[in-house]
PDB file of N, CA, C and O in Angstrom:
ATOM      1  N   UNK A   1     -34.122  -2.295   2.802  1.00 55.00           N
ATOM      2  CA  UNK A   1     -33.815  -2.458   4.083  1.00 55.00           C
ATOM      3  C   UNK A   1     -32.896  -1.786   4.704  1.00 55.00           C
ATOM      4  O   UNK A   1     -31.589  -1.306   4.210  1.00 55.00           O
ATOM      5  N   UNK A   2     -32.699  -1.781   6.110  1.00 56.00           N
ATOM      6  CA  UNK A   2     -31.452  -0.802   7.110  1.00 56.00           C
ATOM      7  C   UNK A   2     -30.167  -1.606   6.944  1.00 56.00           C
ATOM      8  O   UNK A   2     -28.748  -1.426   6.876  1.00 56.00           O
ATOM      9  N   UNK A   3     -30.171  -3.543   6.727  1.00 55.00           N
ATOM     10  CA  UNK A   3     -29.690  -4.342   6.694  1.00 55.00           C
ATOM     11  C   UNK A   3     -28.666  -4.269   5.611  1.00 55.00           C
ATOM     12  O   UNK A   3     -27.264  -3.440   5.791  1.00 55.00           O
ATOM     13  N   UNK A   4     -29.112  -3.378   4.555  1.00 53.00           N
ATOM     14  CA  UNK A   4     -28.881  -3.151   3.062  1.00 53.00           C
ATOM     15  C   UNK A   4     -27.921  -1.992   2.844  1.00 53.00           C
ATOM     16  O   UNK A   4     -26.877  -2.547   2.813  1.00 53.00           O
ATOM     17  N   UNK A   5     -28.202  -0.812   3.485  1.00 53.00           N
ATOM     18  CA  UNK A   5     -27.303   0.307   3.700  1.00 53.00           C
ATOM     19  C   UNK A   5     -27.069  -0.279   5.032  1.00 53.00           C
ATOM     20  O   UNK A   5     -25.924   0.750   4.544  1.00 53.00           O
ATOM     21  N   UNK A   6     -27.073  -0.574   5.689  1.00 50.00           N
ATOM     22  CA  UNK A   6     -24.883  -1.117   6.806  1.00 50.00           C
ATOM     23  C   UNK A   6     -24.268  -1.600   5.192  1.00 50.00           C
ATOM     24  O   UNK A   6     -23.296  -1.377   6.319  1.00 50.00           O
ATOM     25  N   UNK A   7     -25.518  -2.707   4.528  1.00 51.00           N
ATOM     26  CA  UNK A   7     -23.872  -3.403   3.678  1.00 51.00           C
ATOM     27  C   UNK A   7     -22.995  -2.126   2.849  1.00 51.00           C
ATOM     28  O   UNK A   7     -21.911  -2.218   2.439  1.00 51.00           O
ATOM     29  N   UNK A   8     -23.853  -1.706   3.085  1.00 51.00           N
ATOM     30  CA  UNK A   8     -23.413  -0.093   1.604  1.00 51.00           C
ATOM     31  C   UNK A   8     -22.457   0.642   2.584  1.00 51.00           C
ATOM     32  O   UNK A   8     -20.943   0.799   1.918  1.00 51.00           O
ATOM     33  N   UNK A   9     -22.994   1.505   3.761  1.00 52.00           N
ATOM     34  CA  UNK A   9     -22.097   1.642   4.293  1.00 52.00           C
ATOM     35  C   UNK A   9     -20.785   1.386   4.654  1.00 52.00           C
ATOM     36  O   UNK A   9     -19.412   1.903   4.363  1.00 52.00           O
ATOM     37  N   UNK A  10     -20.796  -0.245   4.695  1.00 56.00           N
ATOM     38  CA  UNK A  10     -19.561  -1.075   5.611  1.00 56.00           C
ATOM     39  C   UNK A  10     -18.843  -0.705   3.912  1.00 56.00           C
ATOM     40  O   UNK A  10     -17.350  -1.024   5.051  1.00 56.00           O
ATOM     41  N   UNK A  11     -19.105  -1.390   2.702  1.00 59.00           N
ATOM     42  CA  UNK A  11     -18.836  -2.089   1.722  1.00 59.00           C
ATOM     43  C   UNK A  11     -17.722  -0.496   1.532  1.00 59.00           C
ATOM     44  O   UNK A  11     -16.611  -0.746   0.423  1.00 59.00           O
ATOM     45  N   UNK A  12     -18.224   0.535   1.656  1.00 68.00           N
ATOM     46  CA  UNK A  12     -18.209   1.582   0.904  1.00 68.00           C
ATOM     47  C   UNK A  12     -16.583   2.531   2.018  1.00 68.00           C
ATOM     48  O   UNK A  12     -15.604   3.575   1.535  1.00 68.00           O
ATOM     49  N   UNK A  13     -16.362   1.682   2.546  1.00 88.00           N
ATOM     50  CA  UNK A  13     -15.186   2.135   3.984  1.00 88.00           C
ATOM     51  C   UNK A  13     -14.011   2.441   2.652  1.00 88.00           C
ATOM     52  O   UNK A  13     -14.038   1.328   3.030  1.00 88.00           O
ATOM     53  N   UNK A  14     -12.924   2.754   3.273  1.00 91.00           N
ATOM     54  CA  UNK A  14     -11.280   2.612   3.400  1.00 91.00           C
ATOM     55  C   UNK A  14     -11.347   2.619   4.329  1.00 91.00           C
ATOM     56  O   UNK A  14     -10.871   3.308   5.787  1.00 91.00           O
ATOM     57  N   UNK A  15     -10.666   1.393   4.468  1.00 94.00           N
ATOM     58  CA  UNK A  15      -9.211   1.153   5.787  1.00 94.00           C
ATOM     59  C   UNK A  15      -8.514   1.689   5.984  1.00 94.00           C
ATOM     60  O   UNK A  15      -7.565   2.008   5.290  1.00 94.00           O
ATOM     61  N   UNK A  16      -7.721   3.064   6.329  1.00 95.00           N
ATOM     62  CA  UNK A  16      -6.435   3.964   6.593  1.00 95.00           C
ATOM     63  C   UNK A  16      -6.171   3.483   8.227  1.00 95.00           C
ATOM     64  O   UNK A  16      -5.671   3.037   9.103  1.00 95.00           O
ATOM     65  N   UNK A  17      -4.283   3.389   7.216  1.00 95.00           N
ATOM     66  CA  UNK A  17      -2.628   2.040   8.553  1.00 95.00           C
ATOM     67  C   UNK A  17      -2.270   3.822   8.487  1.00 95.00           C
ATOM     68  O   UNK A  17      -1.703   4.282   7.400  1.00 95.00           O
ATOM     69  N   UNK A  18      -0.692   3.751   9.095  1.00 95.00           N
ATOM     70  CA  UNK A  18      -0.094   4.078   9.094  1.00 95.00           C
ATOM     71  C   UNK A  18       1.134   3.259   9.928  1.00 95.00           C
ATOM     72  O   UNK A  18       0.653   2.714  10.411  1.00 95.00           O
ATOM     73  N   UNK A  19       1.590   4.213   9.223  1.00 90.00           N
ATOM     74  CA  UNK A  19       3.826   2.903   9.820  1.00 90.00           C
ATOM     75  C   UNK A  19       4.658   3.413  10.308  1.00 90.00           C
ATOM     76  O   UNK A  19       4.597   4.832   8.769  1.00 90.00           O
ATOM     77  N   UNK A  20       5.444   3.867  10.659  1.00 95.00           N
ATOM     78  CA  UNK A  20       6.997   4.182  10.937  1.00 95.00           C
ATOM     79  C   UNK A  20       7.681   3.863  11.595  1.00 95.00           C
ATOM     80  O   UNK A  20       7.410   2.269  12.784  1.00 95.00           O
ATOM     81  N   UNK A  21       9.216   4.109  11.042  1.00 94.00           N
ATOM     82  CA  UNK A  21      10.204   3.923  12.491  1.00 94.00           C
ATOM     83  C   UNK A  21      11.364   4.224  11.829  1.00 94.00           C
ATOM     84  O   UNK A  21      11.587   5.167  11.649  1.00 94.00           O
ATOM     85  N   UNK A  22      12.341   3.290  12.122  1.00 93.00           N
ATOM     86  CA  UNK A  22      14.025   3.962  11.589  1.00 93.00           C
ATOM     87  C   UNK A  22      14.481   2.424  10.659  1.00 93.00           C
ATOM     88  O   UNK A  22      13.896   1.389  11.134  1.00 93.00           O
ATOM     89  N   UNK A  23      15.632   3.109  10.244  1.00 92.00           N
ATOM     90  CA  UNK A  23      16.133   2.066   9.168  1.00 92.00           C
ATOM     91  C   UNK A  23      17.713   2.933   8.985  1.00 92.00           C
ATOM     92  O   UNK A  23      17.853   4.222   9.730  1.00 92.00           O
ATOM     93  N   UNK A  24      18.731   2.524   9.133  1.00 92.00           N
ATOM     94  CA  UNK A  24      20.516   2.684   9.142  1.00 92.00           C
ATOM     95  C   UNK A  24      20.501   2.271   7.917  1.00 92.00           C
ATOM     96  O   UNK A  24      20.445   1.082   7.601  1.00 92.00           O
ATOM     97  N   UNK A  25      21.149   3.329   7.436  1.00 89.00           N
ATOM     98  CA  UNK A  25      21.649   3.442   5.940  1.00 89.00           C
ATOM     99  C   UNK A  25      23.563   3.606   5.383  1.00 89.00           C
ATOM    100  O   UNK A  25      24.084   4.878   6.614  1.00 89.00           O
ATOM    101  N   UNK A  26      23.670   2.131   5.346  1.00 90.00           N
ATOM    102  CA  UNK A  26      25.105   1.776   5.523  1.00 90.00           C
ATOM    103  C   UNK A  26      25.520   3.752   4.564  1.00 90.00           C
ATOM    104  O   UNK A  26      26.562   3.409   5.155  1.00 90.00           O
ATOM    105  N   UNK A  27      25.311   3.524   3.238  1.00 87.00           N
ATOM    106  CA  UNK A  27      26.296   4.226   2.653  1.00 87.00           C
ATOM    107  C   UNK A  27      25.385   5.777   3.381  1.00 87.00           C
ATOM    108  O   UNK A  27      26.813   6.675   2.354  1.00 87.00           O
ATOM    109  N   UNK A  28      25.052   6.180   3.834  1.00 87.00           N
ATOM    110  CA  UNK A  28      24.656   7.402   4.038  1.00 87.00           C
ATOM    111  C   UNK A  28      25.106   7.513   5.969  1.00 87.00           C
ATOM    112  O   UNK A  28      24.936   8.701   6.300  1.00 87.00           O
ATOM    113  N   UNK A  29      25.132   5.903   6.395  1.00 92.00           N
ATOM    114  CA  UNK A  29      26.060   6.322   7.510  1.00 92.00           C
ATOM    115  C   UNK A  29      25.612   6.985   8.090  1.00 92.00           C
ATOM    116  O   UNK A  29      26.126   7.806   9.194  1.00 92.00           O
ATOM    117  N   UNK A  30      24.051   6.881   7.976  1.00 93.00           N
ATOM    118  CA  UNK A  30      22.814   7.425   8.807  1.00 93.00           C
ATOM    119  C   UNK A  30      21.749   6.594   9.508  1.00 93.00           C
ATOM    120  O   UNK A  30      21.313   5.537   9.244  1.00 93.00           O
ATOM    121  N   UNK A  31      20.803   7.084  11.159  1.00 94.00           N
ATOM    122  CA  UNK A  31      19.544   5.807  11.136  1.00 94.00           C
ATOM    123  C   UNK A  31      18.853   6.874  10.951  1.00 94.00           C
ATOM    124  O   UNK A  31      19.120   8.143  10.349  1.00 94.00           O
ATOM    125  N   UNK A  32      17.882   6.823  10.161  1.00 93.00           N
ATOM    126  CA  UNK A  32      16.652   7.144   9.124  1.00 93.00           C
ATOM    127  C   UNK A  32      15.144   7.364   9.218  1.00 93.00           C
ATOM    128  O   UNK A  32      14.745   5.749   8.917  1.00 93.00           O
ATOM    129  N   UNK A  33      14.279   8.289   9.800  1.00 94.00           N
ATOM    130  CA  UNK A  33      13.602   7.219   9.877  1.00 94.00           C
ATOM    131  C   UNK A  33      12.484   6.401   9.103  1.00 94.00           C
ATOM    132  O   UNK A  33      12.649   7.358   7.238  1.00 94.00           O
ATOM    133  N   UNK A  34      11.699   5.856   8.989  1.00 94.00           N
ATOM    134  CA  UNK A  34      10.627   5.329   7.923  1.00 94.00           C
ATOM    135  C   UNK A  34       9.257   5.794   7.596  1.00 94.00           C
ATOM    136  O   UNK A  34       9.357   5.451   9.448  1.00 94.00           O
ATOM    137  N   UNK A  35       8.818   6.048   6.904  1.00 95.00           N
ATOM    138  CA  UNK A  35       7.163   5.724   7.684  1.00 95.00           C
ATOM    139  C   UNK A  35       5.824   5.315   6.158  1.00 95.00           C
ATOM    140  O   UNK A  35       7.188   5.119   4.927  1.00 95.00           O
ATOM    141  N   UNK A  36       4.785   5.748   6.242  1.00 95.00           N
ATOM    142  CA  UNK A  36       4.578   5.076   5.783  1.00 95.00           C
ATOM    143  C   UNK A  36       3.049   5.285   5.246  1.00 95.00           C
ATOM    144  O   UNK A  36       2.374   5.993   6.272  1.00 95.00           O
ATOM    145  N   UNK A  37       1.861   5.371   4.497  1.00 96.00           N
ATOM    146  CA  UNK A  37       0.429   5.010   4.571  1.00 96.00           C
ATOM    147  C   UNK A  37       0.018   4.538   4.211  1.00 96.00           C
ATOM    148  O   UNK A  37      -0.052   4.477   2.719  1.00 96.00           O
ATOM    149  N   UNK A  38      -1.457   3.556   4.412  1.00 95.00           N
ATOM    150  CA  UNK A  38      -2.125   2.217   3.901  1.00 95.00           C
ATOM    151  C   UNK A  38      -3.334   2.681   3.519  1.00 95.00           C
ATOM    152  O   UNK A  38      -3.574   2.598   4.412  1.00 95.00           O
ATOM    153  N   UNK A  39      -3.607   2.782   2.064  1.00 96.00           N
ATOM    154  CA  UNK A  39      -5.242   2.336   1.817  1.00 96.00           C
ATOM    155  C   UNK A  39      -5.907   2.004   1.105  1.00 96.00           C
ATOM    156  O   UNK A  39      -5.169   1.498   0.377  1.00 96.00           O
ATOM    157  N   UNK A  40      -7.108   1.113   1.748  1.00 95.00           N
ATOM    158  CA  UNK A  40      -7.893  -0.447   0.825  1.00 95.00           C
ATOM    159  C   UNK A  40      -8.558   0.632   0.922  1.00 95.00           C
ATOM    160  O   UNK A  40      -9.858   0.308   1.959  1.00 95.00           O
ATOM    161  N   UNK A  41      -9.766  -0.222  -0.144  1.00 94.00           N
ATOM    162  CA  UNK A  41     -11.454  -0.151  -0.842  1.00 94.00           C
ATOM    163  C   UNK A  41     -11.304  -1.673  -1.471  1.00 94.00           C
ATOM    164  O   UNK A  41     -10.878  -1.291  -2.584  1.00 94.00           O
ATOM    165  N   UNK A  42     -12.109  -2.584  -0.204  1.00 93.00           N
ATOM    166  CA  UNK A  42     -12.394  -3.376  -1.380  1.00 93.00           C
ATOM    167  C   UNK A  42     -10.957  -4.509  -2.014  1.00 93.00           C
ATOM    168  O   UNK A  42     -10.360  -4.774  -0.910  1.00 93.00           O
ATOM    169  N   UNK A  43     -10.864  -5.019  -3.078  1.00 95.00           N
ATOM    170  CA  UNK A  43      -9.871  -5.225  -3.685  1.00 95.00           C
ATOM    171  C   UNK A  43      -8.186  -4.364  -4.151  1.00 95.00           C
ATOM    172  O   UNK A  43      -7.500  -4.555  -4.590  1.00 95.00           O
ATOM    173  N   UNK A  44      -8.654  -2.816  -4.023  1.00 96.00           N
ATOM    174  CA  UNK A  44      -7.853  -1.394  -3.529  1.00 96.00           C
ATOM    175  C   UNK A  44      -6.530  -1.445  -2.514  1.00 96.00           C
ATOM    176  O   UNK A  44      -7.374  -1.429  -1.821  1.00 96.00           O
ATOM    177  N   UNK A  45      -5.275  -0.999  -3.272  1.00 96.00           N
ATOM    178  CA  UNK A  45      -4.333  -1.625  -2.237  1.00 96.00           C
ATOM    179  C   UNK A  45      -3.889  -0.487  -2.489  1.00 96.00           C
ATOM    180  O   UNK A  45      -3.137   0.301  -3.900  1.00 96.00           O
ATOM    181  N   UNK A  46      -3.599   1.445  -2.017  1.00 97.00           N
ATOM    182  CA  UNK A  46      -2.998   1.907  -2.303  1.00 97.00           C
ATOM    183  C   UNK A  46      -1.657   2.665  -1.241  1.00 97.00           C
ATOM    184  O   UNK A  46      -1.879   2.540  -0.032  1.00 97.00           O
ATOM    185  N   UNK A  47      -0.830   2.335  -1.429  1.00 95.00           N
ATOM    186  CA  UNK A  47       0.456   3.080  -0.634  1.00 95.00           C
ATOM    187  C   UNK A  47       1.530   3.962  -0.674  1.00 95.00           C
ATOM    188  O   UNK A  47       2.164   3.724  -1.847  1.00 95.00           O
ATOM    189  N   UNK A  48       1.517   4.467   0.128  1.00 96.00           N
ATOM    190  CA  UNK A  48       3.190   5.305   0.393  1.00 96.00           C
ATOM    191  C   UNK A  48       3.972   5.543   1.560  1.00 96.00           C
ATOM    192  O   UNK A  48       2.860   5.069   2.270  1.00 96.00           O
ATOM    193  N   UNK A  49       5.233   5.260   0.720  1.00 95.00           N
ATOM    194  CA  UNK A  49       5.726   4.773   2.225  1.00 95.00           C
ATOM    195  C   UNK A  49       7.329   5.426   1.444  1.00 95.00           C
ATOM    196  O   UNK A  49       7.394   6.229   0.338  1.00 95.00           O
ATOM    197  N   UNK A  50       8.166   5.983   2.547  1.00 95.00           N
ATOM    198  CA  UNK A  50       9.676   6.119   2.653  1.00 95.00           C
ATOM    199  C   UNK A  50      10.297   5.779   3.664  1.00 95.00           C
ATOM    200  O   UNK A  50       9.808   5.669   3.784  1.00 95.00           O
ATOM    201  N   UNK A  51      10.832   5.022   2.774  1.00 88.00           N
ATOM    202  CA  UNK A  51      11.899   4.315   3.178  1.00 88.00           C
ATOM    203  C   UNK A  51      13.890   5.091   3.464  1.00 88.00           C
ATOM    204  O   UNK A  51      14.611   4.243   4.250  1.00 88.00           O
ATOM    205  N   UNK A  52      13.549   5.746   3.971  1.00 88.00           N
ATOM    206  CA  UNK A  52      14.804   6.431   4.791  1.00 88.00           C
ATOM    207  C   UNK A  52      14.777   7.113   3.587  1.00 88.00           C
ATOM    208  O   UNK A  52      15.742   8.226   4.542  1.00 88.00           O
ATOM    209  N   UNK A  53      15.087   7.131   2.672  1.00 89.00           N
ATOM    210  CA  UNK A  53      15.719   7.835   1.701  1.00 89.00           C
ATOM    211  C   UNK A  53      14.903   8.221   0.392  1.00 89.00           C
ATOM    212  O   UNK A  53      15.327   9.709  -0.207  1.00 89.00           O
ATOM    213  N   UNK A  54      14.051   7.786  -0.117  1.00 92.00           N
ATOM    214  CA  UNK A  54      13.205   8.400  -1.666  1.00 92.00           C
ATOM    215  C   UNK A  54      12.045   8.373  -1.222  1.00 92.00           C
ATOM    216  O   UNK A  54      11.919   6.985  -0.122  1.00 92.00           O
ATOM    217  N   UNK A  55      11.106   8.170  -1.387  1.00 95.00           N
ATOM    218  CA  UNK A  55       9.702   8.142  -1.211  1.00 95.00           C
ATOM    219  C   UNK A  55       8.707   6.517  -2.283  1.00 95.00           C
ATOM    220  O   UNK A  55       9.766   6.901  -3.730  1.00 95.00           O
ATOM    221  N   UNK A  56       8.466   6.380  -2.239  1.00 95.00           N
ATOM    222  CA  UNK A  56       7.715   4.831  -2.910  1.00 95.00           C
ATOM    223  C   UNK A  56       6.761   5.132  -3.010  1.00 95.00           C
ATOM    224  O   UNK A  56       5.387   4.870  -1.933  1.00 95.00           O
ATOM    225  N   UNK A  57       5.016   4.823  -4.082  1.00 96.00           N
ATOM    226  CA  UNK A  57       4.104   5.119  -4.503  1.00 96.00           C
ATOM    227  C   UNK A  57       3.762   3.260  -4.799  1.00 96.00           C
ATOM    228  O   UNK A  57       4.005   2.991  -5.704  1.00 96.00           O
ATOM    229  N   UNK A  58       2.989   2.738  -3.878  1.00 96.00           N
ATOM    230  CA  UNK A  58       2.274   1.329  -5.091  1.00 96.00           C
ATOM    231  C   UNK A  58       0.574   1.471  -5.451  1.00 96.00           C
ATOM    232  O   UNK A  58      -0.194   2.225  -4.364  1.00 96.00           O
ATOM    233  N   UNK A  59      -0.079   1.349  -7.316  1.00 97.00           N
ATOM    234  CA  UNK A  59      -0.996   0.607  -6.646  1.00 97.00           C
ATOM    235  C   UNK A  59      -1.333  -0.396  -6.751  1.00 97.00           C
ATOM    236  O   UNK A  59      -1.204  -1.437  -7.909  1.00 97.00           O
ATOM    237  N   UNK A  60      -1.989  -1.253  -6.213  1.00 97.00           N
ATOM    238  CA  UNK A  60      -3.141  -3.277  -5.878  1.00 97.00           C
ATOM    239  C   UNK A  60      -4.226  -3.435  -6.054  1.00 97.00           C
ATOM    240  O   UNK A  60      -4.741  -2.510  -5.784  1.00 97.00           O
ATOM    241  N   UNK A  61      -3.578  -4.271  -7.003  1.00 98.00           N
ATOM    242  CA  UNK A  61      -5.564  -4.602  -6.998  1.00 98.00           C
ATOM    243  C   UNK A  61      -5.164  -6.859  -6.824  1.00 98.00           C
ATOM    244  O   UNK A  61      -4.403  -6.601  -7.541  1.00 98.00           O
ATOM    245  N   UNK A  62      -6.326  -7.087  -6.548  1.00 96.00           N
ATOM    246  CA  UNK A  62      -6.637  -8.164  -5.319  1.00 96.00           C
ATOM    247  C   UNK A  62      -7.795  -9.348  -6.763  1.00 96.00           C
ATOM    248  O   UNK A  62      -8.397  -8.407  -6.787  1.00 96.00           O
ATOM    249  N   UNK A  63      -7.490 -10.666  -6.780  1.00 96.00           N
ATOM    250  CA  UNK A  63      -7.603 -10.443  -7.757  1.00 96.00           C
ATOM    251  C   UNK A  63      -7.603 -12.497  -7.914  1.00 96.00           C
ATOM    252  O   UNK A  63      -6.319 -13.072  -8.200  1.00 96.00           O
ATOM    253  N   UNK A  64      -8.506 -12.434  -6.936  1.00 94.00           N
ATOM    254  CA  UNK A  64      -8.994 -14.114  -5.349  1.00 94.00           C
ATOM    255  C   UNK A  64      -7.080 -13.779  -5.057  1.00 94.00           C
ATOM    256  O   UNK A  64      -6.936 -13.138  -3.939  1.00 94.00           O
ATOM    257  N   UNK A  65      -6.584 -15.268  -5.445  1.00 95.00           N
ATOM    258  CA  UNK A  65      -5.514 -15.059  -4.416  1.00 95.00           C
ATOM    259  C   UNK A  65      -3.947 -14.894  -5.412  1.00 95.00           C
ATOM    260  O   UNK A  65      -3.623 -15.108  -5.466  1.00 95.00           O
ATOM    261  N   UNK A  66      -4.764 -13.885  -6.014  1.00 97.00           N
ATOM    262  CA  UNK A  66      -3.435 -13.298  -7.189  1.00 97.00           C
ATOM    263  C   UNK A  66      -3.204 -10.712  -6.796  1.00 97.00           C
ATOM    264  O   UNK A  66      -4.409 -10.529  -6.839  1.00 97.00           O
ATOM    265  N   UNK A  67      -2.556 -10.634  -7.173  1.00 97.00           N
ATOM    266  CA  UNK A  67      -2.251  -9.100  -6.689  1.00 97.00           C
ATOM    267  C   UNK A  67      -1.702  -8.653  -8.504  1.00 97.00           C
ATOM    268  O   UNK A  67      -0.189  -9.003  -7.706  1.00 97.00           O
ATOM    269  N   UNK A  68      -1.944  -8.041  -8.776  1.00 97.00           N
ATOM    270  CA  UNK A  68      -1.148  -7.178  -9.897  1.00 97.00           C
ATOM    271  C   UNK A  68      -0.271  -5.651  -8.983  1.00 97.00           C
ATOM    272  O   UNK A  68      -1.254  -4.897  -8.480  1.00 97.00           O
ATOM    273  N   UNK A  69       0.276  -4.612  -8.978  1.00 97.00           N
ATOM    274  CA  UNK A  69       0.566  -4.158  -8.587  1.00 97.00           C
ATOM    275  C   UNK A  69       1.639  -3.395  -9.642  1.00 97.00           C
ATOM    276  O   UNK A  69       2.501  -3.560 -10.594  1.00 97.00           O
ATOM    277  N   UNK A  70       1.436  -1.833  -9.448  1.00 97.00           N
ATOM    278  CA  UNK A  70       1.794  -0.024 -10.508  1.00 97.00           C
ATOM    279  C   UNK A  70       2.654  -0.363  -8.960  1.00 97.00           C
ATOM    280  O   UNK A  70       1.497   1.169  -8.502  1.00 97.00           O
ATOM    281  N   UNK A  71       4.743  -0.232  -9.466  1.00 96.00           N
ATOM    282  CA  UNK A  71       5.117   0.837  -8.020  1.00 96.00           C
ATOM    283  C   UNK A  71       5.875   2.109  -9.426  1.00 96.00           C
ATOM    284  O   UNK A  71       5.718   2.099 -10.515  1.00 96.00           O
ATOM    285  N   UNK A  72       5.615   2.572  -8.363  1.00 96.00           N
ATOM    286  CA  UNK A  72       6.861   4.118  -9.024  1.00 96.00           C
ATOM    287  C   UNK A  72       7.867   3.913  -8.380  1.00 96.00           C
ATOM    288  O   UNK A  72       7.052   4.974  -6.208  1.00 96.00           O
ATOM    289  N   UNK A  73       8.661   3.677  -8.078  1.00 92.00           N
ATOM    290  CA  UNK A  73       9.593   4.041  -7.549  1.00 92.00           C
ATOM    291  C   UNK A  73      10.811   5.320  -7.158  1.00 92.00           C
ATOM    292  O   UNK A  73      10.846   5.654  -8.315  1.00 92.00           O
ATOM    293  N   UNK A  74      10.555   5.645  -6.415  1.00 92.00           N
ATOM    294  CA  UNK A  74      12.052   7.252  -6.392  1.00 92.00           C
ATOM    295  C   UNK A  74      11.026   8.391  -6.779  1.00 92.00           C
ATOM    296  O   UNK A  74      11.538   9.398  -6.835  1.00 92.00           O
ATOM    297  N   UNK A  75       9.282   7.457  -6.454  1.00 92.00           N
ATOM    298  CA  UNK A  75       8.326   9.225  -7.590  1.00 92.00           C
ATOM    299  C   UNK A  75       8.705   9.160  -9.095  1.00 92.00           C
ATOM    300  O   UNK A  75       7.973   9.938  -9.218  1.00 92.00           O
ATOM    301  N   UNK A  76       9.627   8.532  -9.945  1.00 93.00           N
ATOM    302  CA  UNK A  76      10.068   8.443 -10.496  1.00 93.00           C
ATOM    303  C   UNK A  76      10.434   7.685 -11.670  1.00 93.00           C
ATOM    304  O   UNK A  76      10.216   7.503 -13.163  1.00 93.00           O
ATOM    305  N   UNK A  77      10.120   5.827 -11.593  1.00 95.00           N
ATOM    306  CA  UNK A  77      10.870   4.425 -11.835  1.00 95.00           C
ATOM    307  C   UNK A  77       9.895   3.930 -11.561  1.00 95.00           C
ATOM    308  O   UNK A  77       8.915   3.315 -11.005  1.00 95.00           O
ATOM    309  N   UNK A  78       8.744   3.588 -12.781  1.00 96.00           N
ATOM    310  CA  UNK A  78       7.437   2.423 -12.996  1.00 96.00           C
ATOM    311  C   UNK A  78       8.463   1.415 -12.806  1.00 96.00           C
ATOM    312  O   UNK A  78       9.783   0.619 -12.935  1.00 96.00           O
ATOM    313  N   UNK A  79       7.386   0.463 -12.210  1.00 96.00           N
ATOM    314  CA  UNK A  79       7.482  -1.469 -12.239  1.00 96.00           C
ATOM    315  C   UNK A  79       6.076  -2.120 -12.287  1.00 96.00           C
ATOM    316  O   UNK A  79       5.817  -1.179 -12.249  1.00 96.00           O
ATOM    317  N   UNK A  80       5.733  -3.279 -12.287  1.00 97.00           N
ATOM    318  CA  UNK A  80       4.540  -3.762 -11.962  1.00 97.00           C
ATOM    319  C   UNK A  80       4.934  -4.876 -11.564  1.00 97.00           C
ATOM    320  O   UNK A  80       7.103  -5.641 -11.093  1.00 97.00           O
ATOM    321  N   UNK A  81       5.051  -5.986  -9.902  1.00 96.00           N
ATOM    322  CA  UNK A  81       4.194  -6.876  -9.303  1.00 96.00           C
ATOM    323  C   UNK A  81       3.868  -7.734  -9.641  1.00 96.00           C
ATOM    324  O   UNK A  81       2.053  -6.827  -9.781  1.00 96.00           O
ATOM    325  N   UNK A  82       4.019  -9.236  -9.191  1.00 97.00           N
ATOM    326  CA  UNK A  82       2.614  -9.960  -9.426  1.00 97.00           C
ATOM    327  C   UNK A  82       2.775 -10.472  -7.866  1.00 97.00           C
ATOM    328  O   UNK A  82       4.208 -10.315  -7.199  1.00 97.00           O
ATOM    329  N   UNK A  83       1.968 -11.287  -7.228  1.00 96.00           N
ATOM    330  CA  UNK A  83       2.623 -11.739  -5.567  1.00 96.00           C
ATOM    331  C   UNK A  83       1.213 -12.317  -6.144  1.00 96.00           C
ATOM    332  O   UNK A  83      -0.481 -12.697  -6.788  1.00 96.00           O
ATOM    333  N   UNK A  84       1.584 -14.118  -5.454  1.00 95.00           N
ATOM    334  CA  UNK A  84       0.607 -14.443  -5.456  1.00 95.00           C
ATOM    335  C   UNK A  84       0.465 -15.503  -3.583  1.00 95.00           C
ATOM    336  O   UNK A  84       1.449 -15.580  -2.615  1.00 95.00           O
ATOM    337  N   UNK A  85      -1.006 -15.427  -2.976  1.00 90.00           N
ATOM    338  CA  UNK A  85      -0.961 -16.449  -1.850  1.00 90.00           C
ATOM    339  C   UNK A  85      -1.366 -16.746  -1.705  1.00 90.00           C
ATOM    340  O   UNK A  85      -2.263 -17.057  -2.389  1.00 90.00           O
ATOM    341  N   UNK A  86      -1.069 -17.871  -0.687  1.00 89.00           N
ATOM    342  CA  UNK A  86      -2.525 -19.424  -0.845  1.00 89.00           C
ATOM    343  C   UNK A  86      -2.036 -19.797   1.361  1.00 89.00           C
ATOM    344  O   UNK A  86      -1.806 -18.685   1.968  1.00 89.00           O
TER     345      UNK A  86
END
C-alpha cells in the first residue's frame, strides 16, 4: 500500500547534520576552527570530527537505552565507548 511505501522510504533515510565553531588551544596559543559531520540511520550513527588539531571518527550503535561506540582518535588510535541514557 501507499502508506507502507512511505514508511519504508522514511525508514531508509539518512539524517545528516553538520556543526562548526571555534576553540582556543592553549598549548598552541591559537584560536582554531572545529567542526564535523554527523550521519544517522535508524540505530546507527557515524560522526567525523575535527577538534581544531586532529580528526576523529566514531561509529555507534544504539541498543535500547545503551550505546556502544568504536572510535578512532587522530585517525589512528582505536577506542571503545559505552553510553547509557535514561
